[in-house]
Amino acid sequence: MPETTAPTIVVVGGVAGGMSAATRLRRLSAAAKIIVLERGEHVSFANCGLPYYVGGLIADREALLLQTPESLAARFDLDVRTRAEVVGVDAAQRTVTVRSADGTEYHQAYDHLVLSPGARPFVPPLPGAERALTLRDVTDVDRLAAATTQASTAVVVGGGFIGLELAENLVRRGVSVTIVELAPQVLPPLDPEMAAPVVDELRAHGVQVETGRQVSRLTPTTAVLDDGREIPADVVIMAIGVRPETALAASAGVTIGPRGGILVDDDLRTDVPGIYAVGDAAEKRDGLTGDQTLVPLANLANRHGRHVADVILGEGGIARTVRRGALGTAAVGVFDLTVAATGANEKRLRAAGRPCRVIHTHPSNHAGYYPGAEGMSIKLLVDPDTDEILGAQAVGGAGVDKRIDVLATAISAGVRASALADLELAYAPQFGSAKDPVNMLGYVADNLRSGRTRSVQWHELDAVLAGGGQLVDVRTPGEFAAGAIPGAVNIPLDELRARAHEITATDVVVHCQVGQRGHTAARLLAEITDAEVRNLDGGYRTWLAGRTATSTP
Amino acid sequence: MPETTAPTIVVVGGVAGGMSAATRLRRLSAAAKIIVLERGEHVSFANCGLPYYVGGLIADREALLLQTPESLAARFDLDVRTRAEVVGVDAAQRTVTVRSADGTEYHQAYDHLVLSPGARPFVPPLPGAERALTLRDVTDVDRLAAATTQASTAVVVGGGFIGLELAENLVRRGVSVTIVELAPQVLPPLDPEMAAPVVDELRAHGVQVETGRQVSRLTPTTAVLDDGREIPADVVIMAIGVRPETALAASAGVTIGPRGGILVDDDLRTDVPGIYAVGDAAEKRDGLTGDQTLVPLANLANRHGRHVADVILGEGGIARTVRRGALGTAAVGVFDLTVAATGANEKRLRAAGRPCRVIHTHPSNHAGYYPGAEGMSIKLLVDPDTDEILGAQAVGGAGVDKRIDVLATAISAGVRASALADLELAYAPQFGSAKDPVNMLGYVADNLRSGRTRSVQWHELDAVLAGGGQLVDVRTPGEFAAGAIPGAVNIPLDELRARAHEITATDVVVHCQVGQRGHTAARLLAEITDAEVRNLDGGYRTWLAGRTATSTP
């Protein structure tokens, strides 16, 4: 490329999306002038690692700083300027106004402008909120780590991913933690019955969890809840969500989307020529509904950062493989639990009036006869008309992230739910089962799709019983005695043939512990009785989780 | 279904495929008469767990026996007969001749006959071979466990999955083990450079590995190799592969396929009416080439067992989601290593004359800044014309099975290699990276597909150097000093711009440790010099593994 045509590309924001764009730009062009303007003190830091530095699990602060302006200059010939805030854009002249650390301002010309300003933690305007901390960057984490060394109590406002990671890490520091969450459950990407074990895990590690509550004000030593209770809080952290940084984009005349993020097309172009946006500040298109959405996740930020570089310098050679539609696949560790989800949840589908078939299973991560098997719960959401997979959630021990990654891949590729049975997954007794949990989801989906089995959900059971239905618990007497659903009669599966005459209702629900024996029982009774028989999806375990999730604490 | 039309279904073989068929048949029909005839003493045992019982990791023998004839009768109303060998089939009359444990014979009528006789370990006709043990069932494992308690030395003939699992478990018992493998490498599903770390792992745990060798005879206390060496061997185990049990099928007039297994169609039907076959005895169709193949893996046996039940009793209601084409996805643990593979390997593709693009990477299983990251090596094979993924292999620590499962899903669904970049995988620093190893494979594939980067393989390097090419090692001086490729000049990546004048050849290969810095270097030199620049795929690490794999020990 001749020197005279080498473009100047200015990237606003030097983390995740911005830095992915900058380094990719350099790999595409040795000649381009690439300037990264970062308002904060650091670029390219490990933002997803920040909570673990608070907890001391990541002991070395330097480990968070993946790159420095110096290392980026040496390796990628990038002009990285920190404490350089872009305070204005002249889109017609293609210049930005930059405010330096010393308060002076200067103009920087660009040919292409990539906005990657991210999103800021939302702090509600509560009395006393000025003492609340947030966690976004290395400066924040320094402040939080310092405060934590003095603290014996903390209130974390918000039970989302960051809030739970912070709670775990504060516990690791010996701090007594209360999580306050406005919603009736923690981890909004999950449905309530899937979030129930997460609350159990938090409580088992001494975390107090207040769902359906909000903080109404902060005193210097407490957080006051909306029911009047005062929770001791040497430290208060706001982790109730983030808001896209759009002020700069808006000032440049860029259209802001319906969800409050920067509106971009499939190639990350805004509607102002020469200006692009990536990362948490930019809206995404939902992969299932096509609606605009916000997905503040690192994987999409990095992906889109790379893609915008291809768009700017690709000269038409870009691979058209990108699905801009976002599934929002995410994972979080909560003490010894792994939680992961992809696609839509049932709450969202119901709210949108979209019908869905629901499947709960409770498999082990690997063959039960091999030592160390850990349990998990999986929920699969399926379009009842097309068999399309709409979403999945999983909670448990080892292997949760693997199953969600396989399901996220299946969703992206359009694999139908029944066809999950056909996936050939790597099996040895340490790693899975000959019928992997993902295959089993396919079997269940196929049974429901074909009408061979009908199921009933945990929240539908009361209505069945109220309508004169009969509930048959096919577990062993020992399991029944240890805890049963009110109104159930116990006929162990292996006695069901002999005792089929005890089935007296025309509307029968059978259940076992997790749903598998129930399936066999439902098939049997459907053949040898005249009753309408359904299997309680996910068995006693899902019913119990659902009841826990919906009961008032 | 009226009583009079209830069919009698005879299943030959009561493990994996056979038992999956029998239990599924029962769930589809309460009335069918289902008879399982098993030649051995046990049904439904955990055959993939057998090696771990030898090692004592599975301590309880009962844990191997997942079901008994009694439990299967109680739960599934199955007529399970052990020590019942089917010695003849009259396909015209639809009867089988069964020999009982006491030697008496009787006829059993059937409407449908499902053959699931499995495959038997192959024992070559060596002098002394009669003292060699094999491992197929619970009776075998009892014999082997008893022999192991007396043994201090063992020779395992065969370096495949079972051989390596047995070696590990014999070491666990304190036995000194030698593996003898005819091929120049262990684990034939892998390519040689991917198998090299497996040999390192075996040797690090004290296992002697003799590749490219065979046992020519056995003495009462040794195994004599073809080079004359005598290896002490209190126990000798033959694990060189299995042969489909086809005698019964052949005697019934069923056609045997080109690979020596029972020939079946996509619905597991043989060419004799009323006779079906599943499991290790039946041939599969290769998912990539469409050729007939043998895939003795539990996941396919179970899947096909269920499918044949649907075919027999489904009455047209079967989901047509089955891809009978087999990828042969498999995993094995070798001490602290996990090895997994799916689809075709390079050896097979080259032998078939099929062009392929090869990608090696060496990522960590999760973010490097989070403690406990473990490394792995991945190899991806891609069709250079269509970007189709043809196969994948991975060797390393935690997370290997996850990546292969995602890639197996991608292959099944037809996801193109470049599109792996777009998969949204679950990321938190404990579980992955914002750019997951699978995404990174997509980035590399996209760079190669678009021609932005060209690569050279480890085995092509000698020819490049012999032709006057220049090899530039862009690692740090410290890395270079610790071990370098002969003929390489060291220009660290961060000095490459300033020292570009040292690039004097027109044919240049750059390399780093794993390929990533090499990519940046290749892109840079391609822009600022006139040389043809290629990146050494997989870097120094793949080159070293390849050299190890091909050097004579």
Coordinates of C-alpha atoms in Angstrom, one line a residue, chain A residues 36-533:
Chain A
V36 CA -5.9 4.1 20.6
L37 CA -7.3 6.7 22.9
E38 CA -8.2 5.4 26.4
R39 CA -9.7 7.6 29.1
G40 CA -8.5 5.4 31.9
E41 CA -5.1 4.6 33.2
H42 CA -4.8 1.2 31.7
V43 CA -5.4 -0.6 28.4
S44 CA -6.0 -4.2 27.6
F45 CA -6.5 -5.3 31.2
A46 CA -8.2 -8.5 32.2
N47 CA -11.6 -7.1 33.2
C48 CA -13.1 -10.6 33.7
G49 CA -10.4 -11.3 36.2
L50 CA -11.0 -8.2 38.4
P51 CA -13.3 -9.9 41.0
Y52 CA -10.6 -12.6 41.5
Y53 CA -8.0 -10.1 42.3
V54 CA -10.3 -8.7 45.0
G55 CA -10.4 -12.2 46.4
G56 CA -6.7 -12.7 46.2
L57 CA -7.0 -15.7 43.9
I58 CA -5.2 -13.7 41.3
A59 CA -2.4 -12.5 43.7
D60 CA -0.3 -10.5 41.3
R61 CA -1.8 -7.2 40.1
E62 CA 0.5 -7.3 37.1
A63 CA -1.3 -10.4 35.9
L64 CA -4.3 -8.2 35.2
L65 CA -2.4 -6.0 32.9
L66 CA -2.1 -8.0 29.7
Q67 CA -0.5 -5.3 27.7
T68 CA 0.9 -1.8 28.2
P69 CA 1.1 1.1 25.8
E70 CA 4.8 0.3 25.6
S71 CA 4.4 -3.4 24.7
L72 CA 1.7 -2.5 22.2
A73 CA 4.0 0.0 20.6
A74 CA 6.8 -2.4 20.3
R75 CA 4.8 -5.3 19.0
F76 CA 2.1 -3.7 17.0
D77 CA 3.4 -0.2 16.3
L78 CA 0.2 1.2 18.0
D79 CA 0.0 4.7 19.3
V80 CA -1.7 4.1 22.6
R81 CA -2.5 7.1 24.7
T82 CA -4.0 6.6 28.2
R83 CA -5.8 9.2 30.2
A84 CA -6.8 10.5 26.9
E85 CA -10.5 11.3 26.9
V86 CA -12.3 12.0 23.7
V87 CA -14.7 14.8 24.5
G88 CA -15.9 15.6 21.0
V89 CA -16.3 14.4 17.5
D90 CA -16.5 16.5 14.3
A91 CA -17.8 13.9 12.0
A92 CA -17.8 16.2 9.0
Q93 CA -14.2 17.2 9.4
R94 CA -13.3 13.7 10.7
T95 CA -11.5 14.9 13.8
V96 CA -11.9 14.1 17.5
T97 CA -11.1 16.4 20.4
V98 CA -8.9 14.8 23.0
R99 CA -8.5 15.9 26.6
S100 CA -5.2 14.9 28.1
A101 CA -4.5 14.1 31.7
D102 CA -3.2 17.7 32.2
G103 CA -6.5 19.1 31.0
T104 CA -5.2 20.4 27.7
E105 CA -7.2 19.6 24.6
Y106 CA -6.1 18.8 21.0
H107 CA -7.6 17.7 17.7
Q108 CA -6.8 14.4 16.2
A109 CA -7.8 13.7 12.6
Y110 CA -9.1 10.3 11.5
D111 CA -10.2 8.5 8.4
H112 CA -12.0 5.8 10.4
L113 CA -13.2 6.1 13.9
V114 CA -14.0 3.0 16.0
L115 CA -15.9 3.6 19.2
S116 CA -15.4 1.0 21.9
P117 CA -16.1 3.1 25.0
G118 CA -17.8 0.2 26.9
A119 CA -20.5 0.4 29.5
R120 CA -20.5 1.9 33.0
P121 CA -21.9 0.3 36.1
F122 CA -25.3 1.9 36.9
V123 CA -25.5 3.6 40.3
P124 CA -29.1 4.4 41.4
P125 CA -29.6 7.8 42.9
L126 CA -30.0 6.6 46.5
P127 CA -29.3 8.7 49.6
G128 CA -25.8 7.8 50.6
A129 CA -24.9 6.3 47.2
E130 CA -21.8 8.3 46.9
R131 CA -20.0 5.9 49.2
A132 CA -20.9 2.9 47.0
L133 CA -18.1 1.3 45.0
T134 CA -18.4 -0.2 41.5
L135 CA -16.1 -2.4 39.5
R136 CA -15.2 -1.6 36.0
D137 CA -11.4 -1.1 35.7
V138 CA -8.1 -1.5 37.4
T139 CA -8.5 1.8 39.2
D140 CA -11.8 0.5 40.6
V141 CA -10.3 -2.8 41.7
D142 CA -7.5 -1.0 43.5
R143 CA -10.0 1.0 45.4
L144 CA -12.2 -2.0 46.2
A145 CA -9.2 -4.2 47.2
A146 CA -8.1 -1.4 49.6
A147 CA -11.6 -1.0 51.1
T148 CA -11.9 -4.8 51.5
T149 CA -8.8 -5.1 53.7
Q150 CA -10.5 -2.8 56.2
A151 CA -14.0 -4.4 55.9
S152 CA -15.7 -7.1 57.9
T153 CA -19.1 -6.7 56.3
A154 CA -20.2 -5.9 52.7
V155 CA -23.5 -5.5 50.8
V156 CA -23.4 -6.3 47.1
V157 CA -26.3 -4.8 45.4
G158 CA -27.2 -7.0 42.4
G159 CA -27.3 -10.7 42.1
G160 CA -26.0 -11.0 38.5
F161 CA -22.8 -12.4 37.3
I162 CA -20.5 -9.7 38.6
G163 CA -22.4 -9.4 41.9
L164 CA -22.0 -13.2 42.6
E165 CA -18.4 -13.2 41.6
L166 CA -17.8 -10.3 43.9
A167 CA -19.7 -12.0 46.8
E168 CA -17.6 -15.2 46.4
N169 CA -14.4 -13.2 46.4
L170 CA -15.3 -11.1 49.4
V171 CA -16.1 -14.3 51.3
R172 CA -12.6 -15.5 50.2
R173 CA -11.3 -12.4 52.0
G174 CA -13.2 -13.2 55.2
V175 CA -15.9 -10.5 54.7
S176 CA -19.5 -11.2 55.7
V177 CA -21.5 -10.6 52.6
T178 CA -25.2 -9.9 51.9
I179 CA -26.5 -9.8 48.3
V180 CA -29.5 -7.7 47.7
E181 CA -31.4 -8.4 44.4
L182 CA -34.6 -6.6 43.3
A183 CA -35.7 -9.6 41.2
P184 CA -37.2 -12.6 42.9
Q185 CA -34.1 -14.6 41.9
V186 CA -30.4 -14.3 41.4
L187 CA -28.8 -14.6 37.9
P188 CA -31.5 -13.2 35.6
P189 CA -30.3 -15.2 32.6
L190 CA -31.6 -18.3 34.4
D191 CA -35.2 -19.3 35.0
P192 CA -36.1 -19.3 38.7
E193 CA -36.0 -23.1 39.3
M194 CA -32.5 -23.2 37.8
A195 CA -31.3 -20.3 40.0
A196 CA -32.5 -22.0 43.2
P197 CA -29.4 -24.2 43.6
V198 CA -27.3 -21.1 43.2
V199 CA -28.9 -19.5 46.2
D200 CA -28.4 -22.7 48.1
E201 CA -24.7 -22.6 47.2
L202 CA -24.3 -19.0 48.2
R203 CA -26.0 -19.6 51.6
A204 CA -24.0 -22.7 52.2
H205 CA -20.9 -20.5 52.0
G206 CA -22.3 -18.0 54.4
V207 CA -23.6 -15.4 52.0
Q208 CA -26.9 -13.8 53.0
V209 CA -29.2 -13.5 50.0
E210 CA -32.1 -11.0 49.9
T211 CA -34.1 -11.4 46.8
G212 CA -37.1 -9.3 46.0
R213 CA -35.6 -6.5 48.0
Q214 CA -33.9 -3.3 47.2
V215 CA -31.6 -0.9 49.1
S216 CA -33.4 2.3 49.8
R217 CA -30.5 4.2 51.3
L218 CA -27.0 3.9 52.6
T219 CA -25.8 5.0 56.0
P220 CA -22.1 5.3 56.7
T221 CA -22.0 1.8 58.1
T222 CA -25.2 0.0 56.8
A223 CA -27.4 -0.5 53.8
V224 CA -31.1 0.0 54.6
L225 CA -33.5 -2.3 52.8
D226 CA -36.9 -1.3 51.5
D227 CA -38.5 -3.3 54.4
G228 CA -36.6 -1.2 56.9
R229 CA -33.9 -3.6 57.9
E230 CA -30.4 -2.3 58.3
I231 CA -27.7 -4.6 56.9
P232 CA -24.2 -3.9 58.3
A233 CA -22.0 -2.8 55.3
D234 CA -18.5 -1.5 55.7
V235 CA -18.4 -1.7 52.0
V236 CA -21.3 -1.4 49.5
I237 CA -20.8 -2.4 45.9
M238 CA -23.2 -1.6 43.1
A239 CA -23.4 -4.4 40.6
I240 CA -26.9 -4.0 39.2
G241 CA -26.0 -3.7 35.6
V242 CA -24.2 -1.5 33.1
R243 CA -25.3 1.3 30.8
P244 CA -23.7 1.7 27.4
E245 CA -21.4 4.8 27.1
T246 CA -23.2 6.6 24.3
A247 CA -22.7 10.3 25.0
L248 CA -19.8 10.7 22.6
A249 CA -21.6 8.8 19.9
A250 CA -24.7 10.8 20.3
S251 CA -22.7 14.1 20.2
A252 CA -21.3 13.0 16.9
G253 CA -24.8 12.6 15.5
V254 CA -24.8 8.8 15.7
T255 CA -28.2 7.2 16.1
I256 CA -28.8 5.5 19.5
G257 CA -30.8 2.2 19.3
P258 CA -34.0 1.2 21.0
R259 CA -32.1 -0.4 23.8
G260 CA -30.0 2.6 24.6
G261 CA -26.8 1.4 22.8
I262 CA -25.1 2.7 19.7
L263 CA -26.9 1.4 16.6
V264 CA -24.7 -0.4 14.1
D265 CA -25.3 -2.6 11.1
D266 CA -24.0 -6.1 10.6
D267 CA -20.6 -4.6 9.7
L268 CA -20.5 -2.5 12.9
R269 CA -21.1 0.7 11.0
T270 CA -23.0 3.5 12.6
D271 CA -25.2 5.7 10.5
V272 CA -22.5 8.4 10.4
P273 CA -19.9 7.8 7.7
G274 CA -16.5 6.8 9.0
I275 CA -17.7 5.9 12.5
Y276 CA -18.0 2.3 13.7
A277 CA -18.9 0.9 17.1
V278 CA -18.1 -2.4 18.9
G279 CA -18.3 -3.9 22.4
D280 CA -20.6 -3.2 25.3
A281 CA -21.6 0.2 24.0
A282 CA -23.0 -1.1 20.8
E283 CA -26.3 -2.9 20.4
K284 CA -26.4 -6.4 19.1
R285 CA -29.1 -8.2 17.2
D286 CA -30.7 -11.1 19.1
G287 CA -29.8 -14.4 17.4
L288 CA -33.3 -15.8 17.9
T289 CA -35.7 -13.0 17.6
G290 CA -33.7 -10.5 15.5
D291 CA -34.6 -7.8 18.0
Q292 CA -32.1 -5.2 19.1
T293 CA -30.4 -6.2 22.4
L294 CA -27.5 -5.4 24.7
V295 CA -25.0 -8.1 25.4
P296 CA -22.1 -6.9 27.5
L297 CA -19.9 -9.9 27.1
A298 CA -16.2 -10.1 26.3
N299 CA -16.4 -12.8 23.6
L300 CA -18.7 -10.7 21.4
A301 CA -16.6 -7.5 22.1
N302 CA -13.5 -9.3 20.9
R303 CA -15.2 -10.9 17.9
H304 CA -16.7 -7.6 16.8
G305 CA -13.4 -5.8 17.3
R306 CA -11.7 -8.1 14.9
H307 CA -14.6 -7.9 12.5
V308 CA -14.6 -4.1 12.3
A309 CA -10.9 -4.2 11.4
D310 CA -11.7 -6.5 8.5
V311 CA -14.5 -4.2 7.4
I312 CA -12.3 -1.1 7.5
L313 CA -9.2 -2.7 5.8
G314 CA -10.6 -5.8 4.2
E315 CA -11.3 -4.2 0.8
G316 CA -14.1 -6.6 0.1
G317 CA -12.2 -9.7 1.1
I318 CA -14.0 -10.3 4.3
A319 CA -15.4 -13.7 5.1
R320 CA -19.2 -13.5 5.2
T321 CA -19.4 -16.0 8.0
V322 CA -20.4 -13.6 10.7
R323 CA -23.7 -14.0 12.4
R324 CA -24.2 -10.8 14.1
G325 CA -27.1 -12.3 16.0
A326 CA -26.1 -12.8 19.6
L327 CA -26.9 -15.8 21.7
G328 CA -25.4 -14.3 24.9
T329 CA -23.7 -17.5 25.9
A330 CA -22.2 -16.9 29.3
A331 CA -20.8 -18.8 32.3
V332 CA -20.0 -17.9 35.9
G333 CA -18.4 -19.8 38.8
V334 CA -20.3 -19.5 42.1
F335 CA -18.1 -21.2 44.7
D336 CA -18.2 -24.9 43.7
L337 CA -21.0 -24.4 41.2
T338 CA -20.7 -23.7 37.5
V339 CA -23.5 -21.9 35.9
A340 CA -23.8 -21.4 32.2
A341 CA -26.6 -20.4 29.7
T342 CA -27.1 -19.7 26.1
G343 CA -29.9 -18.3 24.0
A344 CA -33.4 -17.4 25.4
N345 CA -34.8 -18.4 28.8
E346 CA -38.4 -19.4 29.5
K347 CA -39.2 -16.1 31.2
R348 CA -38.3 -14.2 28.1
L349 CA -40.1 -16.6 25.7
R350 CA -43.3 -16.5 27.8
A351 CA -43.1 -12.7 28.0
A352 CA -42.8 -12.6 24.2
G353 CA -45.8 -15.0 23.8
R354 CA -43.6 -17.5 22.1
P355 CA -44.6 -21.1 22.8
C356 CA -41.8 -23.4 24.1
R357 CA -41.3 -27.0 25.1
V358 CA -39.4 -27.3 28.3
I359 CA -37.1 -30.1 29.2
H360 CA -35.3 -30.5 32.6
T361 CA -32.7 -33.2 33.2
H362 CA -30.3 -34.0 36.1
P363 CA -27.5 -36.0 34.7
S364 CA -24.0 -36.7 36.0
N365 CA -21.0 -35.2 34.2
H366 CA -19.6 -38.7 33.6
A367 CA -20.2 -42.4 34.0
G368 CA -21.5 -43.0 37.5
Y369 CA -19.3 -46.0 38.0
Y370 CA -16.1 -44.0 37.6
P371 CA -15.2 -42.1 40.8
G372 CA -15.9 -38.5 41.2
A373 CA -19.0 -38.0 39.1
E374 CA -20.7 -34.7 39.7
G375 CA -24.3 -33.8 39.2
M376 CA -25.8 -31.1 37.1
S377 CA -29.2 -29.8 36.1
I378 CA -29.9 -28.8 32.5
K379 CA -32.9 -27.0 31.1
L380 CA -33.5 -27.0 27.3
L381 CA -36.1 -24.8 25.6
V382 CA -37.4 -26.0 22.3
D383 CA -39.8 -24.6 19.7
P384 CA -42.7 -27.1 19.8
D385 CA -43.5 -26.5 16.1
T386 CA -40.1 -26.6 14.5
D387 CA -38.0 -28.6 17.1
E388 CA -35.6 -25.6 17.0
I389 CA -33.5 -25.2 20.1
L390 CA -34.2 -21.8 21.6
G391 CA -32.0 -21.8 24.7
A392 CA -30.3 -23.8 27.4
Q393 CA -29.2 -23.4 31.0
A394 CA -27.1 -25.6 33.2
V395 CA -26.1 -25.5 36.8
G396 CA -23.8 -28.0 38.6
G397 CA -20.3 -29.2 38.9
A398 CA -17.7 -30.1 36.3
G399 CA -18.8 -30.4 32.7
V400 CA -21.5 -27.7 32.8
D401 CA -19.6 -25.4 30.6
K402 CA -18.9 -28.2 28.1
R403 CA -22.6 -29.1 27.7
I404 CA -23.6 -25.4 27.2
D405 CA -20.8 -24.9 24.6
V406 CA -22.1 -27.9 22.7
L407 CA -25.6 -26.6 22.9
A408 CA -24.6 -23.1 21.9
T409 CA -22.8 -24.6 18.9
A410 CA -25.9 -26.6 18.1
I411 CA -28.1 -23.5 18.3
S412 CA -25.8 -21.5 16.1
A413 CA -25.7 -24.3 13.5
G414 CA -29.5 -24.8 13.5
V415 CA -29.2 -28.4 14.9
R416 CA -32.7 -29.5 15.9
A417 CA -33.4 -30.6 19.5
S418 CA -34.2 -34.2 18.5
A419 CA -31.0 -34.4 16.5
L420 CA -28.9 -33.8 19.7
A421 CA -29.4 -37.5 20.1
D422 CA -27.2 -38.1 17.1
L423 CA -24.2 -36.0 18.1
E424 CA -21.1 -38.1 18.5
L425 CA -19.5 -36.8 21.6
A426 CA -16.2 -37.9 23.1
Y427 CA -16.8 -40.6 25.6
A428 CA -14.5 -42.3 28.1
P429 CA -15.8 -42.8 31.6
Q430 CA -13.9 -39.8 33.0
F431 CA -15.4 -37.4 30.5
G432 CA -19.0 -38.4 29.8
S433 CA -21.4 -41.2 29.3
A434 CA -22.0 -43.4 26.3
K435 CA -25.3 -41.5 26.2
D436 CA -24.0 -38.0 27.0
P437 CA -26.3 -35.6 28.8
V438 CA -26.6 -33.7 25.5
N439 CA -27.6 -36.9 23.7
M440 CA -30.2 -37.6 26.5
L441 CA -31.7 -34.1 25.9
G442 CA -32.2 -35.2 22.3
Y443 CA -33.8 -38.4 23.3
V444 CA -36.3 -36.6 25.6
A445 CA -36.9 -34.0 22.9
D446 CA -37.6 -36.7 20.4
N447 CA -40.0 -38.5 22.7
L448 CA -41.9 -35.2 23.2
R449 CA -41.8 -34.2 19.6
S450 CA -43.2 -37.6 18.5
G451 CA -45.8 -37.5 21.1
R452 CA -44.6 -40.8 22.7
T453 CA -44.4 -39.1 26.0
R454 CA -46.2 -36.1 27.4
S455 CA -44.8 -34.1 30.2
V456 CA -46.0 -31.7 32.8
Q457 CA -44.0 -28.9 34.3
W458 CA -43.4 -28.4 38.0
H459 CA -45.6 -25.2 38.1
E460 CA -48.5 -27.0 36.4
L461 CA -48.8 -29.7 39.0
D462 CA -51.0 -28.0 41.4
A463 CA -53.6 -27.4 38.7
V464 CA -53.5 -31.1 37.8
L465 CA -54.1 -32.2 41.4
A466 CA -56.8 -29.6 41.9
G467 CA -58.6 -31.0 38.8
G468 CA -58.7 -34.5 40.3
G469 CA -55.6 -35.8 38.7
Q470 CA -53.6 -38.6 40.4
L471 CA -49.9 -38.2 41.2
V472 CA -47.9 -41.4 41.3
D473 CA -44.4 -41.3 42.7
V474 CA -42.5 -44.3 41.2
R475 CA -39.4 -43.9 43.3
T476 CA -38.4 -46.4 46.0
P477 CA -40.1 -46.2 49.4
G478 CA -36.9 -44.9 50.9
E479 CA -36.8 -42.0 48.4
F480 CA -40.5 -41.3 49.1
A481 CA -40.0 -41.3 52.8
A482 CA -37.1 -38.8 52.5
G483 CA -39.3 -36.2 50.9
A484 CA -42.3 -36.4 48.6
I485 CA -44.7 -34.1 46.8
P486 CA -47.9 -33.6 48.8
G487 CA -50.7 -35.7 47.4
A488 CA -48.5 -38.3 45.7
V489 CA -49.0 -42.0 46.1
N490 CA -45.9 -44.2 46.1
I491 CA -45.9 -47.1 43.6
P492 CA -42.3 -48.0 42.9
L493 CA -41.6 -48.5 39.2
D494 CA -40.7 -52.1 39.5
E495 CA -44.1 -52.8 41.1
L496 CA -46.1 -50.7 38.7
R497 CA -47.2 -53.6 36.4
A498 CA -48.6 -55.5 39.3
R499 CA -50.2 -52.5 40.9
A500 CA -51.6 -50.8 37.8
H501 CA -55.1 -51.3 39.2
E502 CA -54.3 -48.6 41.8
I503 CA -54.4 -46.1 39.0
T504 CA -57.9 -44.8 39.3
A505 CA -57.9 -41.4 37.8
T506 CA -58.2 -40.6 34.1
D507 CA -55.6 -37.8 34.4
V508 CA -52.4 -39.3 35.8
V509 CA -49.0 -37.7 36.5
V510 CA -46.1 -39.9 37.3
H511 CA -42.8 -38.8 38.7
C512 CA -39.4 -40.1 39.9
Q513 CA -36.4 -38.3 41.2
V514 CA -35.1 -36.8 37.9
G515 CA -37.5 -37.9 35.2
Q516 CA -36.0 -41.0 33.7
R517 CA -37.9 -43.7 35.6
G518 CA -40.9 -41.5 35.3
H519 CA -40.6 -41.8 31.5
T520 CA -40.5 -45.6 31.7
A521 CA -43.5 -45.5 34.0
A522 CA -45.5 -43.1 31.8
R523 CA -44.9 -45.2 28.8
L524 CA -46.0 -48.3 30.6
L525 CA -49.2 -46.9 32.1
A526 CA -50.1 -45.3 28.8
E527 CA -50.1 -48.8 27.3
I528 CA -51.7 -50.8 30.1
T529 CA -54.3 -48.3 31.5
D530 CA -56.8 -46.1 29.9
A531 CA -55.6 -43.0 31.7
E532 CA -54.0 -39.9 30.2
V533 CA -50.5 -40.2 31.6

